[in-house]
Short mmCIF file of C-alpha atoms (C1' of nucleotides) in Angstrom, two decimals:
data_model
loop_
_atom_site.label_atom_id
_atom_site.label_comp_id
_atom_site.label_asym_id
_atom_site.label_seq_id
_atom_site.Cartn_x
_atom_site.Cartn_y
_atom_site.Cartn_z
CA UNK A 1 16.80 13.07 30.49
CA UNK A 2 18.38 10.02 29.08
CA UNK A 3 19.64 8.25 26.15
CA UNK A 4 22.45 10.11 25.02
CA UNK A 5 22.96 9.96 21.46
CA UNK A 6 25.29 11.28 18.75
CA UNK A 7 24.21 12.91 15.32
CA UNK A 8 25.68 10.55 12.97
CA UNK A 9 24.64 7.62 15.48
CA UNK A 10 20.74 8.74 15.64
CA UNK A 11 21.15 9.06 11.90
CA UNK A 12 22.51 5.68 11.51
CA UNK A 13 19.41 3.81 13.97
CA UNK A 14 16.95 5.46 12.12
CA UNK A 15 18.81 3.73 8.72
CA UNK A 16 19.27 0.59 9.85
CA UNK A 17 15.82 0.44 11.27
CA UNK A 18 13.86 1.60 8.01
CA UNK A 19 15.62 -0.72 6.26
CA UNK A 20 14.64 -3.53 8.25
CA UNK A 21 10.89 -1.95 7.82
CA UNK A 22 11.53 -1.42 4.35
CA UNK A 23 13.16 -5.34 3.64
CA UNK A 24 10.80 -7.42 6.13
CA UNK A 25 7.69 -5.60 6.62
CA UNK A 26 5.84 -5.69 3.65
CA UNK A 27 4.43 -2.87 4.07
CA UNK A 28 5.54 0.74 3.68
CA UNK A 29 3.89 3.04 5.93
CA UNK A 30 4.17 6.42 5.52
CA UNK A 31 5.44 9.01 8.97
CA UNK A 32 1.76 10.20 9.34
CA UNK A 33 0.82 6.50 9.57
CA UNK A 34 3.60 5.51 11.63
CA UNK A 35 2.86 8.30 14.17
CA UNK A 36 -0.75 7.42 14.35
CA UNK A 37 -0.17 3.49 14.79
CA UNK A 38 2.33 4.80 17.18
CA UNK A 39 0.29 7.31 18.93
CA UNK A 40 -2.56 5.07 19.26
CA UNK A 41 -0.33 2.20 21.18
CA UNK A 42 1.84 4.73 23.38
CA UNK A 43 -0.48 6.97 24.55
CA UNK A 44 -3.51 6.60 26.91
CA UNK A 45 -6.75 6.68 25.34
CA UNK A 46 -9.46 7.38 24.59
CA UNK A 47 -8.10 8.25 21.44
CA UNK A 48 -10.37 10.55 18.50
CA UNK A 49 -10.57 11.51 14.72
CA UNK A 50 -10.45 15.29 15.82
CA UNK A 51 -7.44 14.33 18.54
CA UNK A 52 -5.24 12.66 16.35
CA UNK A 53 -5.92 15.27 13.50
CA UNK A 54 -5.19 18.10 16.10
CA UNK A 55 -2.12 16.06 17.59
CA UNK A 56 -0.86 15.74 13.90
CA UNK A 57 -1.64 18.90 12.98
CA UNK A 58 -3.12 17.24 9.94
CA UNK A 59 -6.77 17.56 8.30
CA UNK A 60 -9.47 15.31 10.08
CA UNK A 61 -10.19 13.23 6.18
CA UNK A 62 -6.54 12.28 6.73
CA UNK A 63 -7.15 10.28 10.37
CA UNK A 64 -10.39 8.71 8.50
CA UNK A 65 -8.30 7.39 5.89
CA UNK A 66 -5.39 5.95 7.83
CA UNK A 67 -7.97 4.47 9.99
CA UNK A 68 -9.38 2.81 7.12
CA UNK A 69 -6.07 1.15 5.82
CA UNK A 70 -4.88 0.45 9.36
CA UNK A 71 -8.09 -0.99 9.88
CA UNK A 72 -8.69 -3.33 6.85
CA UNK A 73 -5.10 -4.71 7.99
CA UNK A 74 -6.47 -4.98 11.21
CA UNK A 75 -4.24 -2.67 13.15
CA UNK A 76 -6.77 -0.83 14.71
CA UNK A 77 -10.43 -1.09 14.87
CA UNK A 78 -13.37 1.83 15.56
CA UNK A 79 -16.19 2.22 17.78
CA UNK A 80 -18.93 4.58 18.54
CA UNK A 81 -18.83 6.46 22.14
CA UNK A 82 -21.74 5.83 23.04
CA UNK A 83 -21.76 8.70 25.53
CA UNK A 84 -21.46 11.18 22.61
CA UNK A 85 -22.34 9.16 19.24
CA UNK A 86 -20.77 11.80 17.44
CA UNK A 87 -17.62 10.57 18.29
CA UNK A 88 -15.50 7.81 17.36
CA UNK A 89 -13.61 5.50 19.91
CA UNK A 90 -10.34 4.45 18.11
CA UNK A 91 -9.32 0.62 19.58
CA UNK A 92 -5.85 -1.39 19.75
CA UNK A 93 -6.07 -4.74 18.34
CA UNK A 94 -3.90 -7.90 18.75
CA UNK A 95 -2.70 -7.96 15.52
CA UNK A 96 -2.00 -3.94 16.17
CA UNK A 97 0.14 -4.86 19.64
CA UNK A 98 1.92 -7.24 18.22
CA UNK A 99 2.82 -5.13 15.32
CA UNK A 100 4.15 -2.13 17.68
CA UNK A 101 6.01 -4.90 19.97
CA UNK A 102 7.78 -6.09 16.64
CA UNK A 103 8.40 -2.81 15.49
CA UNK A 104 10.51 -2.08 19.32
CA UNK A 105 11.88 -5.37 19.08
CA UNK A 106 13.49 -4.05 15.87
CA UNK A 107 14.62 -0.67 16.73
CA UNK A 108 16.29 -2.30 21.05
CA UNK A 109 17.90 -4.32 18.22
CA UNK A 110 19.58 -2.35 15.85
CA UNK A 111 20.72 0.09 18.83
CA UNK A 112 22.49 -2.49 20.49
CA UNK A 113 24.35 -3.50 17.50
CA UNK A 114 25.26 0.43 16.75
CA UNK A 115 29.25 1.51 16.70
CA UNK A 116 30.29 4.16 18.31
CA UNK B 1 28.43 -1.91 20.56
CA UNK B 2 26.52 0.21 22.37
CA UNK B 3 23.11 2.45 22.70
CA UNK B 4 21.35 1.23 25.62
CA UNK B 5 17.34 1.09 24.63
CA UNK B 6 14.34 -0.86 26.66
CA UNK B 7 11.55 -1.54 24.10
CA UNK B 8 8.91 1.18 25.54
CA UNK B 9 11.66 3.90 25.61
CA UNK B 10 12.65 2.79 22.06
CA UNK B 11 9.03 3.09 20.71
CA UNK B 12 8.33 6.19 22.50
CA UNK B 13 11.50 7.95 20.63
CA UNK B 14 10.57 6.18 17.45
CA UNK B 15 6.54 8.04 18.07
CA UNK B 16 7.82 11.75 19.25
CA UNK B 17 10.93 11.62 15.98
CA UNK B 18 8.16 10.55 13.84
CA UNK B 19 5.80 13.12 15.22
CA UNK B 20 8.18 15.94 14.59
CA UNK B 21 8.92 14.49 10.87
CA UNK B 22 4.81 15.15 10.08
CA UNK B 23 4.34 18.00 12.28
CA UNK B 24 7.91 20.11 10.83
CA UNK B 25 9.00 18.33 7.88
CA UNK B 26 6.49 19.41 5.20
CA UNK B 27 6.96 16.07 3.53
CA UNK B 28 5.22 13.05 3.97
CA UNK B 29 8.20 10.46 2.79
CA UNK B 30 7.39 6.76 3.23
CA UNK B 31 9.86 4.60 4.69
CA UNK B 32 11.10 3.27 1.29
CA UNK B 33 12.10 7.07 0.88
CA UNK B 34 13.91 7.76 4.14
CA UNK B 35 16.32 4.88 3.76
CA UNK B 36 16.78 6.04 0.06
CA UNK B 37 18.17 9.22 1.46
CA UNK B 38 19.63 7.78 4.32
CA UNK B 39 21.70 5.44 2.56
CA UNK B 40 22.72 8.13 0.24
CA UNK B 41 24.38 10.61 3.22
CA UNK B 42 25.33 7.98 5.57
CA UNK B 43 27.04 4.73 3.41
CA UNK B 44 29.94 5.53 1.25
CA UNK B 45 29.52 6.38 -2.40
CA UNK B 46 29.19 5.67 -5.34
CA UNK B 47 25.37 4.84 -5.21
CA UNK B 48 23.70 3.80 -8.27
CA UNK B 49 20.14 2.52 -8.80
CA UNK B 50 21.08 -0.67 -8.96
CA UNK B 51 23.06 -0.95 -6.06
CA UNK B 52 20.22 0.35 -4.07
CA UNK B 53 17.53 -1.89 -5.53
CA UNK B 54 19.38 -5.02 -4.00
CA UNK B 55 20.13 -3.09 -0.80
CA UNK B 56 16.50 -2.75 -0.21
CA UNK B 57 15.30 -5.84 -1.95
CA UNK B 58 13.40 -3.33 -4.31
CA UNK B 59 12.56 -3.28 -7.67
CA UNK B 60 15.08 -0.50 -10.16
CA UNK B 61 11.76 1.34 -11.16
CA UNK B 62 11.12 1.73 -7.43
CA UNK B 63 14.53 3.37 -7.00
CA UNK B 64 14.33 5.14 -10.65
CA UNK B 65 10.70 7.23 -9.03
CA UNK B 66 11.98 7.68 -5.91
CA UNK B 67 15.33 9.81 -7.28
CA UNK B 68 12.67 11.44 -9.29
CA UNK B 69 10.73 12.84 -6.37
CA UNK B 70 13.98 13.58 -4.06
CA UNK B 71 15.15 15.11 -7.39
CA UNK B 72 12.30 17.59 -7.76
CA UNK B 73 13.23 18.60 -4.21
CA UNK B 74 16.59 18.81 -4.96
CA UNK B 75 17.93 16.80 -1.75
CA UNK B 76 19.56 14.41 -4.29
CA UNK B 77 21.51 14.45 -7.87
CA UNK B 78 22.18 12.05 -10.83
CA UNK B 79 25.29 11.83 -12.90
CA UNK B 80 26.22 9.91 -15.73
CA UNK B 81 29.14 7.71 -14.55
CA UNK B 82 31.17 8.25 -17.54
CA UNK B 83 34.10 4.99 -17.32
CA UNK B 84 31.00 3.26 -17.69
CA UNK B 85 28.14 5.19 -19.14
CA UNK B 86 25.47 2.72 -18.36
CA UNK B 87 25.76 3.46 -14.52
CA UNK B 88 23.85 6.47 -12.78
CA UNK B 89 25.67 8.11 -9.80
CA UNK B 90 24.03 9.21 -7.41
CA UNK B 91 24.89 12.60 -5.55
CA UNK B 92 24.47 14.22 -2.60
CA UNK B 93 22.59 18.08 -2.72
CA UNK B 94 23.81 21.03 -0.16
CA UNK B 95 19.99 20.84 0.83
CA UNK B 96 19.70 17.12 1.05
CA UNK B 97 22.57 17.22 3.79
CA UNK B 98 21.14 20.29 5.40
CA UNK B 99 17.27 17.68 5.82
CA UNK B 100 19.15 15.03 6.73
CA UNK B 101 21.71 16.64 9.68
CA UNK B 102 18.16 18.40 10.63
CA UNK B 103 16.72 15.05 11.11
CA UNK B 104 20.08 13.67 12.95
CA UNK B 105 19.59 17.37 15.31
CA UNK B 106 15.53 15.73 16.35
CA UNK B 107 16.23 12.53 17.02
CA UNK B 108 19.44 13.44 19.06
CA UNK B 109 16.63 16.06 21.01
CA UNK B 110 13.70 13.55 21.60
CA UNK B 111 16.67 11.05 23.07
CA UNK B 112 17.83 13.31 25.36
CA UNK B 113 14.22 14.11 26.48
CA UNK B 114 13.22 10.43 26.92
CA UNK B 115 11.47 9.74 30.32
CA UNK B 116 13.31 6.90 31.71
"C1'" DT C 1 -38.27 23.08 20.19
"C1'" DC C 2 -35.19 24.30 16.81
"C1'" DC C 3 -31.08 25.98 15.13
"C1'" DA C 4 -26.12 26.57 15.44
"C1'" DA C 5 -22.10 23.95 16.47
"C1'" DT C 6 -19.48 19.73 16.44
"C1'" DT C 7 -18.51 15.10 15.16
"C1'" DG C 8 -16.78 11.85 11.56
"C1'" DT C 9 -17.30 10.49 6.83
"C1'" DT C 10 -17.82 10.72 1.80
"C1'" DA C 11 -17.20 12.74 -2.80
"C1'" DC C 12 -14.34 14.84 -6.08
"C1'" DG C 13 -10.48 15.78 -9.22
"C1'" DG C 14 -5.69 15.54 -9.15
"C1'" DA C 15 -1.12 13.83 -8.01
"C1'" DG C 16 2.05 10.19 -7.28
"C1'" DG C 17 3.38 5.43 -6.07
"C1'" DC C 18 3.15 0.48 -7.35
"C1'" DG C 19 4.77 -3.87 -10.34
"C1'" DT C 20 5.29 -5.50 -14.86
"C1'" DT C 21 6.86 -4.97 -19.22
"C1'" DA C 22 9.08 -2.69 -22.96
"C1'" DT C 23 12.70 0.31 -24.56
"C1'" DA C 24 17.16 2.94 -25.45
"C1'" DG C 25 21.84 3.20 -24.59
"C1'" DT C 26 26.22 0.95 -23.40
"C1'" DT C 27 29.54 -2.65 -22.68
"C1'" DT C 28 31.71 -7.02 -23.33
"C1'" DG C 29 33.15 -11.39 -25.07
"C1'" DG C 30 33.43 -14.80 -28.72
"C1'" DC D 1 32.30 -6.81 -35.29
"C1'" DC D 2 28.15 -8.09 -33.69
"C1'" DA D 3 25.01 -10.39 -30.69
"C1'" DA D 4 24.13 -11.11 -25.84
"C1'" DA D 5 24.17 -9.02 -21.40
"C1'" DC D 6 23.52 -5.21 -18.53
"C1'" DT D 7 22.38 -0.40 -17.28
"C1'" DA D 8 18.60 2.90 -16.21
"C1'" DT D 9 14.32 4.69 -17.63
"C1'" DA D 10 9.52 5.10 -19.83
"C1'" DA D 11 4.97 3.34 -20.46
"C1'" DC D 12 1.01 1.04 -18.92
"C1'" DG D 13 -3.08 0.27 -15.90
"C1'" DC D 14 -4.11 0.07 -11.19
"C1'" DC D 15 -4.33 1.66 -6.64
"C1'" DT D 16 -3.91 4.90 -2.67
"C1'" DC D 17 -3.34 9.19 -0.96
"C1'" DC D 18 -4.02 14.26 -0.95
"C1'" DG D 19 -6.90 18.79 0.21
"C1'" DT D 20 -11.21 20.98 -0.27
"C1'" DA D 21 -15.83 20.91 0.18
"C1'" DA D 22 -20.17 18.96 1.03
"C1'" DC D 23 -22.62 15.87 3.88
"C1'" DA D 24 -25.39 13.20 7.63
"C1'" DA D 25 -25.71 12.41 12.46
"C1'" DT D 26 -25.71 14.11 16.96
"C1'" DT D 27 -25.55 17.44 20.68
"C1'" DG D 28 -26.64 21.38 23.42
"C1'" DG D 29 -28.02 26.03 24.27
"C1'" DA D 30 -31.37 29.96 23.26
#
DNA sequence: TCCAATTGTTACGGAGGCGTTATAGTTTGG
DNA sequence: CCAAACTATAACGCCTCCGTAACAATTGGA
């Protein structure tokens, strides 16, 4: 139990920090692919298709396809578990960690600077 | 200034909020969205397309669409502004504050249940 | 061995977002 | 009073995502 926080505070971090996402990030993620970038980086792996889409409570075609755009920007990459090929290892990158880091760089930021 | 936040604590609330938002919310809003609505309920009025645009370094069309979808939902409405009818005002909705005082209510939760 | 179960992916038609450009309505200043 | 400036929106073609359903590959038990 921790970070105590105010309504009207939370509401304002989570403004200021979209709109530095929105402004200087070039890209605009969606909350499904935010939480599986996120998901991928925070928690301890292995991570799967069929984990993420249970986690998510979202459809398994869904994972594929964030995969695929996360992937082509290099944010994650895919391998084959080789223990059980019919499952699919999902891999941080360097371009993905220093992505995330940005992203909490961002957030520690616009906390700090918060009124209250 | 203010809200204490290491980077792994501030990722980990930015994941389980996130998480919640896909998992609860029934929407799938992009980021561009969320600091539409944000900036709606949390900076003072009036709002009007334009005024957005530049806030988020967007184009008008961008904002136009967006009002459109948040429209259809009814969490925001547009009025003419009528000393000078070019202008659009935008409005808050009874439901839009009800979504966004929700979304103040989870991150205010997943702070308080931060491992630090 | 072989068939049911499980994995991830692809295919499909539809919906909605994008940026650019064009348009309609309104205001303002010479 | 009228042309230029400014507002928001519509139209265009393109792209990405959606959910459902079908699919190929792989595994494991009868």
């Amino acid at each position: 139990m921790s970070v105590s926080l105010r309504p009207s505070e939370a509401l304002a971090l989570w403004h200021d920090v979209t709109l530095d996402l929105v402004r200087d990030g070039g890209h605009d993620f969606s909350s499904r692919q935010i939480t599986i970038l996120l998901t991928i980086y925070l928690e301890p792996p292995p991570h799967t298709v069929r984990g993420l889409a249970a986690k998510l409570k979202v459809t398994k075609p869904v994972i594929t396809r964030a995969l695929d755009t996360m992937g082509a920007l290099d944010l994650v990459t895919r391998r084959r578990d080789e223990t059980d090929r019919r499952n699919v290892i999902i891999q941080r990158t360097v371009k993905g960690a220093l992505f995330v880091e940005k992203m909490g760089d961002i957030i520690v930021a616009r906390a700090k600077e918060l009124p209250r």
